Short mmCIF file of C-alpha atoms in Angstrom, two decimals:
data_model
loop_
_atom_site.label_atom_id
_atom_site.label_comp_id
_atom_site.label_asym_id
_atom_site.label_seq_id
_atom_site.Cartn_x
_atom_site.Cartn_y
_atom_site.Cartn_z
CA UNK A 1 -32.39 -316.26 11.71
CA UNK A 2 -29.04 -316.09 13.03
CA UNK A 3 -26.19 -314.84 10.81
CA UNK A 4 -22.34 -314.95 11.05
CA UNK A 5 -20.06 -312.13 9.07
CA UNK A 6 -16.44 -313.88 8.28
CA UNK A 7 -13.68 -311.58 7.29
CA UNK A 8 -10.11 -312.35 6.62
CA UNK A 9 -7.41 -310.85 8.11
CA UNK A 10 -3.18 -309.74 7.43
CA UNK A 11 -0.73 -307.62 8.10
CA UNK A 12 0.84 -305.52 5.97
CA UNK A 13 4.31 -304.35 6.16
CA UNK A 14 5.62 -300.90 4.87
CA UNK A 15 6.66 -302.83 1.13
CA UNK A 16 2.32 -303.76 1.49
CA UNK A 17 3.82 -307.55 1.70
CA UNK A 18 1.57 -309.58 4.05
CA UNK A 19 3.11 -311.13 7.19
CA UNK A 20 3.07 -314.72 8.95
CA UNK A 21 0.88 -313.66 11.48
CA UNK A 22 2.16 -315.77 14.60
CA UNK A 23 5.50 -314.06 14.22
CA UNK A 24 4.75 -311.23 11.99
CA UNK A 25 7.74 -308.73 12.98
CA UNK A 26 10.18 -311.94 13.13
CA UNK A 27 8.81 -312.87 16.38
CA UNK A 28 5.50 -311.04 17.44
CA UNK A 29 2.00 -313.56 17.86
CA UNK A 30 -0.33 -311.39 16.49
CA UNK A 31 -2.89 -313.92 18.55
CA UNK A 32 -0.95 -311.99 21.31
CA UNK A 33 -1.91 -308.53 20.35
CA UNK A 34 -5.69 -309.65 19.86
CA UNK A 35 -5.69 -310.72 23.03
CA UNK A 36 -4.04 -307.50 24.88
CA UNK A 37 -6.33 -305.28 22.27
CA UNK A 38 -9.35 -306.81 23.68
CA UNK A 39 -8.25 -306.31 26.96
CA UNK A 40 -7.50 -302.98 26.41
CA UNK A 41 -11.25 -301.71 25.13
CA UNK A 42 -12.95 -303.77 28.47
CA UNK A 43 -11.10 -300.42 30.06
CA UNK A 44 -12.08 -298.12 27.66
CA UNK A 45 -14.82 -296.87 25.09
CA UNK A 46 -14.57 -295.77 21.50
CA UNK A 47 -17.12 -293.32 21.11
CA UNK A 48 -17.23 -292.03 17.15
CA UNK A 49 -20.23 -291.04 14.39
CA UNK A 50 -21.63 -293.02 11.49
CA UNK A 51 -21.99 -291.98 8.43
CA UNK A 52 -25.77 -290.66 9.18
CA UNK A 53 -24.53 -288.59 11.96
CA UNK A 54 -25.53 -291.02 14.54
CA UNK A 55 -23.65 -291.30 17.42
CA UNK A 56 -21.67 -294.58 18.52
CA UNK A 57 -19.73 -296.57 20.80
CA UNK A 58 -17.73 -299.73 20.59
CA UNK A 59 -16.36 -301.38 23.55
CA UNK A 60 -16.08 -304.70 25.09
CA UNK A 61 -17.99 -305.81 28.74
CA UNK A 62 -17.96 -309.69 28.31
CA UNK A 63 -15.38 -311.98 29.78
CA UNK A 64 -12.34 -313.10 26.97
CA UNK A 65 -11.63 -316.36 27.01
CA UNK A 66 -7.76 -316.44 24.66
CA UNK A 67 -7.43 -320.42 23.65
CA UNK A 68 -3.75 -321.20 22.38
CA UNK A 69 -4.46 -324.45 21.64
CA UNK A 70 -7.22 -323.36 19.25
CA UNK A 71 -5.64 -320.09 18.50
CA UNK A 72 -8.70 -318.40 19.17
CA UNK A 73 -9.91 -315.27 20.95
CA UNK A 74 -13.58 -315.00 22.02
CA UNK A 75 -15.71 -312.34 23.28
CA UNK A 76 -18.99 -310.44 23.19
CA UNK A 77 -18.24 -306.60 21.89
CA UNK A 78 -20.67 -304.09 23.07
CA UNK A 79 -21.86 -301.92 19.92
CA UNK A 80 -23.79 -299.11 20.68
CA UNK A 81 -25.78 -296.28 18.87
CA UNK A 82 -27.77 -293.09 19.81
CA UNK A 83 -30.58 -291.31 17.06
CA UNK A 84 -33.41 -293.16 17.90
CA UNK A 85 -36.22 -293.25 20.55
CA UNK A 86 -37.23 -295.97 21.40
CA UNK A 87 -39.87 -297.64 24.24
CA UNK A 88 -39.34 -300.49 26.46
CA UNK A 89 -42.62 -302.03 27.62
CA UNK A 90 -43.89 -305.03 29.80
CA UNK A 91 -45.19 -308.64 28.48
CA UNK A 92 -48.67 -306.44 29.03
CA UNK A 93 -47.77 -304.41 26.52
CA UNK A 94 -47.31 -301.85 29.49
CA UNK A 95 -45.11 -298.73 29.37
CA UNK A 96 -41.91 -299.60 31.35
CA UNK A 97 -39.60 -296.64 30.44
CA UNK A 98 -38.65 -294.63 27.11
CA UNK A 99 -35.33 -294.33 25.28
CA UNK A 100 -34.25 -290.72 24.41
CA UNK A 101 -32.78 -290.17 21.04
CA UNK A 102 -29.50 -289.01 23.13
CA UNK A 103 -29.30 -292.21 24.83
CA UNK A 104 -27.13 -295.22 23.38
CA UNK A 105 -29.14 -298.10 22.31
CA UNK A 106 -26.21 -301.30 23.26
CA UNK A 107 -26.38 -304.84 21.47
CA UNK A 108 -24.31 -307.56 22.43
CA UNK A 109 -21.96 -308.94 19.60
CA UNK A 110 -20.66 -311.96 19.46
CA UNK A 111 -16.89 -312.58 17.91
CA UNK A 112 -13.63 -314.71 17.10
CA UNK A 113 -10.73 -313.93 16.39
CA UNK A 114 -8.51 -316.93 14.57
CA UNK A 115 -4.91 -316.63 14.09
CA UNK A 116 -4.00 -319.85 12.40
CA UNK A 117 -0.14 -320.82 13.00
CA UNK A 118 2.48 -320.48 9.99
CA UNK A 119 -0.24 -318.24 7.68
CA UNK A 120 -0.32 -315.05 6.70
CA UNK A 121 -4.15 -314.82 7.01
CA UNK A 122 -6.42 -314.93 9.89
CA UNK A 123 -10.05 -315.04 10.34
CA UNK A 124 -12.90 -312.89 11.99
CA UNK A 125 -16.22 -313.80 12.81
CA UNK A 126 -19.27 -311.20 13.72
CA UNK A 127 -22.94 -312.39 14.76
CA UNK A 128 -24.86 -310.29 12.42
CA UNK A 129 -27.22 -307.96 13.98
CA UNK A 130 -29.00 -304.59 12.38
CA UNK A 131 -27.37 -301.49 13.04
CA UNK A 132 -25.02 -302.85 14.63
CA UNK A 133 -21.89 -303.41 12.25
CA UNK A 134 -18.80 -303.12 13.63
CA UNK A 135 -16.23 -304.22 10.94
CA UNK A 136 -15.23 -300.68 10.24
CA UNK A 137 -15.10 -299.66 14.08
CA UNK A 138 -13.02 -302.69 14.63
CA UNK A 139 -10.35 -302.15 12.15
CA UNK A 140 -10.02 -299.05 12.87
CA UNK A 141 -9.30 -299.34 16.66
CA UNK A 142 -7.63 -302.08 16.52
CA UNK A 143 -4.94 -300.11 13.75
CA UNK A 144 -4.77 -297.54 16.33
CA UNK A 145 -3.50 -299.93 19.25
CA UNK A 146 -1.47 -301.67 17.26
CA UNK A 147 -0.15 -298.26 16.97
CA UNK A 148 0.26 -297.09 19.87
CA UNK A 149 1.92 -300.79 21.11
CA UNK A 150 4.58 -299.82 18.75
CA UNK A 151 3.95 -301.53 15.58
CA UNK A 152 3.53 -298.41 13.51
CA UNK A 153 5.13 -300.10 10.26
CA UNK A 154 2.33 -302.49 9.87
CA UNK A 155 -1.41 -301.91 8.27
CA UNK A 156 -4.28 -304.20 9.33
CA UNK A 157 -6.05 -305.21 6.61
CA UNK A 158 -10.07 -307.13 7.25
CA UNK A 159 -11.56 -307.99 3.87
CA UNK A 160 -14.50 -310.75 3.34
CA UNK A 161 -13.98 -313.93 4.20
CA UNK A 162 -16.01 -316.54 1.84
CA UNK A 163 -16.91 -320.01 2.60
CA UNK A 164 -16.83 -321.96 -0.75
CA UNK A 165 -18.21 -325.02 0.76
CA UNK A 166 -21.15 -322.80 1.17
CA UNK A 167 -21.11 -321.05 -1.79
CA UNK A 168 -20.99 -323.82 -3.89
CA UNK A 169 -23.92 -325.47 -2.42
CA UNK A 170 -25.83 -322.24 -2.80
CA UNK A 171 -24.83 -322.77 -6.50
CA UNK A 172 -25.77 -326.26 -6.86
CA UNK A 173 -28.97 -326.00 -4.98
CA UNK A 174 -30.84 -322.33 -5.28
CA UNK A 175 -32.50 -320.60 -7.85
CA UNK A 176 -30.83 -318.35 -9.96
CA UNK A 177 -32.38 -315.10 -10.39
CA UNK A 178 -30.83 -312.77 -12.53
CA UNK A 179 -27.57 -312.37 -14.27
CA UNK A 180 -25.67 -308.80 -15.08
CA UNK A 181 -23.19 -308.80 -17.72
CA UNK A 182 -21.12 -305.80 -16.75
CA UNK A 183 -18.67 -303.86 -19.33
CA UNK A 184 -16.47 -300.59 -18.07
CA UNK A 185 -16.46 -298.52 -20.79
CA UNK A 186 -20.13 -298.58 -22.69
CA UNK A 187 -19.81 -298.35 -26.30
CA UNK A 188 -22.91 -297.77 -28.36
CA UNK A 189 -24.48 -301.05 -30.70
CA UNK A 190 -24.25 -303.35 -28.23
CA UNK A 191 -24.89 -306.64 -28.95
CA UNK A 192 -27.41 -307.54 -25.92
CA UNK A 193 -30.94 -307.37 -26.28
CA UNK A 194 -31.61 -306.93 -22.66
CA UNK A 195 -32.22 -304.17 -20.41
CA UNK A 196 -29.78 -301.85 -20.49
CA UNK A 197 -28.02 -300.19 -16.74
CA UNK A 198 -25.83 -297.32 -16.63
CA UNK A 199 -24.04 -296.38 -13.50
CA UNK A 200 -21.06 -294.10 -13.78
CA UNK A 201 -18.56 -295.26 -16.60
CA UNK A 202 -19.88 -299.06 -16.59
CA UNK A 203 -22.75 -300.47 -19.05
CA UNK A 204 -24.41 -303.01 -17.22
CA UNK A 205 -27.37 -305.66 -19.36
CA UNK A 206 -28.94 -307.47 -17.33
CA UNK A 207 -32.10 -310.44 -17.15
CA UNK A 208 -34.20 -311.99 -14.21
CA UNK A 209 -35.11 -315.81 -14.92
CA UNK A 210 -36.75 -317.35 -17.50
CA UNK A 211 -37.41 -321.24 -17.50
CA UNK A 212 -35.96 -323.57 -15.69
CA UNK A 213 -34.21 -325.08 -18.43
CA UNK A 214 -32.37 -322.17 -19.73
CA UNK A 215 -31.94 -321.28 -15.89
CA UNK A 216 -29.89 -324.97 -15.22
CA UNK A 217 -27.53 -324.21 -18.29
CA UNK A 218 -26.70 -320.55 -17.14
CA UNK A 219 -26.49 -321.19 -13.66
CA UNK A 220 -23.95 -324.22 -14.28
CA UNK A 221 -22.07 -322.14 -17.14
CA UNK A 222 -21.79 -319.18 -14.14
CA UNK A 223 -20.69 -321.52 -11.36
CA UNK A 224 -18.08 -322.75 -13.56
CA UNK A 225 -16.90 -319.17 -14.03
CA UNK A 226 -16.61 -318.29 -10.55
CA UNK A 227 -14.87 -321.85 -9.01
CA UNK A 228 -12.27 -320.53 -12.32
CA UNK A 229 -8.78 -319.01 -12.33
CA UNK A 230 -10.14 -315.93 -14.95
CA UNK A 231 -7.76 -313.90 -15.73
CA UNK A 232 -8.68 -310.19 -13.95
CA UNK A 233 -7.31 -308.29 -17.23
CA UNK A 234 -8.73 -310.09 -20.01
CA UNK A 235 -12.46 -310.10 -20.82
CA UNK A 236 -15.06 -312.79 -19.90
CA UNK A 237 -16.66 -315.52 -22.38
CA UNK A 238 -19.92 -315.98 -21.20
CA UNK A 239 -21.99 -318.87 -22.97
CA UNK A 240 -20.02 -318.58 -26.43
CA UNK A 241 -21.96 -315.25 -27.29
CA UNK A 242 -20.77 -312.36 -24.62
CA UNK A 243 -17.45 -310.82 -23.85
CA UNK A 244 -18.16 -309.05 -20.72
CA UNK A 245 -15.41 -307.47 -18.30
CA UNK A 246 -17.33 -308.53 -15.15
CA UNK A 247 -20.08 -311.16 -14.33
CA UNK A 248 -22.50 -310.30 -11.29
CA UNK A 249 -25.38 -312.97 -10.65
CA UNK A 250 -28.13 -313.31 -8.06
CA UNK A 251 -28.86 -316.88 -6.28
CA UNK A 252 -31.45 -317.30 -3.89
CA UNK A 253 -31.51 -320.53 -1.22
CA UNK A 254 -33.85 -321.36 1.83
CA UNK A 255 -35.25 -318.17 1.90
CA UNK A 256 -31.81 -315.96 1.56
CA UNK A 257 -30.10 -314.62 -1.36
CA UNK A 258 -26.79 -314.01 -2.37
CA UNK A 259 -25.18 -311.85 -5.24
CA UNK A 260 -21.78 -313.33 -6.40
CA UNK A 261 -19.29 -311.51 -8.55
CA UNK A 262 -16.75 -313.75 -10.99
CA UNK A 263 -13.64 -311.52 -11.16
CA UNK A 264 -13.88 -308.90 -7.94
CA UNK A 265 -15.29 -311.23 -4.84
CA UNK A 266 -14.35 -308.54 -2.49
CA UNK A 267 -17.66 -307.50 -3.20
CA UNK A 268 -19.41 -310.49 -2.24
CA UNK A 269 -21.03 -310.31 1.36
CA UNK A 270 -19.53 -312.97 3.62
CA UNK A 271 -22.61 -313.99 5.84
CA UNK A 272 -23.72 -317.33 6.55
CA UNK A 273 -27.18 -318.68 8.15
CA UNK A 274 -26.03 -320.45 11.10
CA UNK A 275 -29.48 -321.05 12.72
CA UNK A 276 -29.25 -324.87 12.23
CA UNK A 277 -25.67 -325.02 14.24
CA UNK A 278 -26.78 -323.42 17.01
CA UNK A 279 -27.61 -324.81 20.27
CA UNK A 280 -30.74 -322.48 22.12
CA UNK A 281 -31.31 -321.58 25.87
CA UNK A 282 -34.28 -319.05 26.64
CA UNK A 283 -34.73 -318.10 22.95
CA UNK A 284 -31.40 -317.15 22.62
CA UNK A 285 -27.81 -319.32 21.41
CA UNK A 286 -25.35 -320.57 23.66
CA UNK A 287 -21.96 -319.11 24.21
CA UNK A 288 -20.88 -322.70 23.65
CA UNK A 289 -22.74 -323.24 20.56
CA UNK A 290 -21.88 -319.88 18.44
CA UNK A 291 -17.95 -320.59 19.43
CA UNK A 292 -17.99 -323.56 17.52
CA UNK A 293 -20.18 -322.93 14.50
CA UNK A 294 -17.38 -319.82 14.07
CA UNK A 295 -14.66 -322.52 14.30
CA UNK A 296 -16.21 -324.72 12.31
CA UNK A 297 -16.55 -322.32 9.45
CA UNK A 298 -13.31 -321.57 9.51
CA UNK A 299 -12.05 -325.12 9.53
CA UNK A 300 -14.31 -325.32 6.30
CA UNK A 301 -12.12 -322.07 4.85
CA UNK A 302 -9.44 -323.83 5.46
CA UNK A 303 -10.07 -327.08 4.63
CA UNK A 304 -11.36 -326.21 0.99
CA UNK A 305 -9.08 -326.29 -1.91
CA UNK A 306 -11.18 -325.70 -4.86
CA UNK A 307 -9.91 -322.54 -5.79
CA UNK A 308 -5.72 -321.65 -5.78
CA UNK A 309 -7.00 -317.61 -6.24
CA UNK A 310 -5.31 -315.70 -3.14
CA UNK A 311 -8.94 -314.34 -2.26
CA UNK A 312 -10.33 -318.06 -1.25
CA UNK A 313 -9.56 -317.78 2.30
#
């Protein structure tokens, strides 16, 4: 299985306003400074530890390819991580050579960059791979060259990206299988009769599927909460018997599952199976083929207007 992360991207300015991107100090293309900041780290290496203590480095050996016609940038970024020992071995099964736990374990990442002209957001795409996550390593390094090129006053900002196209038919399609009704402040007689969750200063009740029938009317009640402008402050109606401050509900779909939120999607995970739009050579996707599934997930962003909420990219 073969997974894509999306995140969208702005710029901030100091008054936190986000910027047209293609001329986002009155005349800058910040396509441009994607370009020269991926150019920059094929010279260098940004060597830093998670938060196990493991040691890592980002960097970028591919070619770039920088398309202005499609406002794209494209490379592979090296991500690499130390920790582990590990042992490479033959076909046989034959002892080739061993990792040391010192030694950096490297995995090539695939990634666009997307800089649409005349918008204030832009759009990132990372090939999934475990243990090898590089959103935070990316904003971070790329904050610090925008930096030092001289655009202190401005804050990069990489939040998820969701596809509703995709979401909805996850929606329409999977299998709901359990619902938490979330409220901030727990208060004691509550109405549910469900299992009760507490976490911090938030009283969560929450179910796991029952028949199919009851399943249907819930999960089309939910999906009709989350394609909704709800208002952030005021509390949620759920089925004519719950006032809830948050809704958080599990859907699983050809074998993957997704948890959506109805108020805060920032928490939503942005990945997308993208097995069936590849294009294979020796067991492994084409450069060709993983440029334009990206793309064409981000044409489907773009092109879907379901939602007028600022977080449906």
């Amino acid at each position: 299985m073969y997974n894509f992360v999306i995140y969208r991207v702005a710029l901030l300015n100091k008054a936190k306003e986000e910027q047209v991107l293609s001329r986002f100090n009155g005349e800058t293309d910040f396509l441009k400074i994607c370009n020269q900041f991926y150019s920059a780290y094929q010279k260098r290496n940004a060597v830093y530890f998670d938060k196990q203590g493991k040691k890592r480095a980002f960097s970028i050996t591919s070619n770039i390819e920088c398309n202005d016609k499609e406002r794209s940038v494209f490379a592979y970024l090296d991500s690499a991580y130390s920790g582990e020992s590990l042992e490479i071995r033959s076909p046989l099964n034959r002892l080739n050579y061993s990792v040391s736990k010192e030694e950096l374990q490297s995995r090539k990442v695939f990634s666009c960059i997307h800089i649409p002209e005349g918008s204030k957001f832009g759009y990132i795409v990372f090939e999934s791979k475990a243990n090898h996550g590089v959103k935070v390593i990316f904003e971070r390094q790329l904050q610090k060259f925008l930096n030092e090129s001289g655009f202190q006053d401005f804050r990069v900002q990489i939040t998820p990206g969701l596809n509703f196209n995709h979401l909805s038919n996850m929606i329409d399609k999977g299998t709901l299988k359990k619902v938490r009704l979330i409220n901030y402040k727990y208060t004691e007689g509550s109405q549910y009769s469900l299992w009760n969750v507490k976490s911090g200063n938030q009283h969560t009740e929450e179910w796991k599927s029952t028949s199919k029938t009851n399943n249907d009317v819930t999960k089309h009640e939910l999906g009709h909460l989350f394609f909704s402008n709800v208002n952030k402050i005021e509390k949620i109606s759920f089925l004519d018997e719950y006032l809830v401050d948050e809704i958080a509900f599990e859907i699983c779909h050809n074998g993957s599952s997704k948890t959506f939120y109805i108020k805060d999607k920032s928490k939503m995970r942005s990945n997308i199976d993208v097995s069936k739009r590849l294009s294979f050579e020796g067991g492994q996707p084409t450069y060709l083929s993983l440029k334009r599934a990206a793309l064409d997930l981000i044409d489907e962003m773009l092109d879907n207007n379901r939602l007028s909420l600022s977080e449906a990219a």
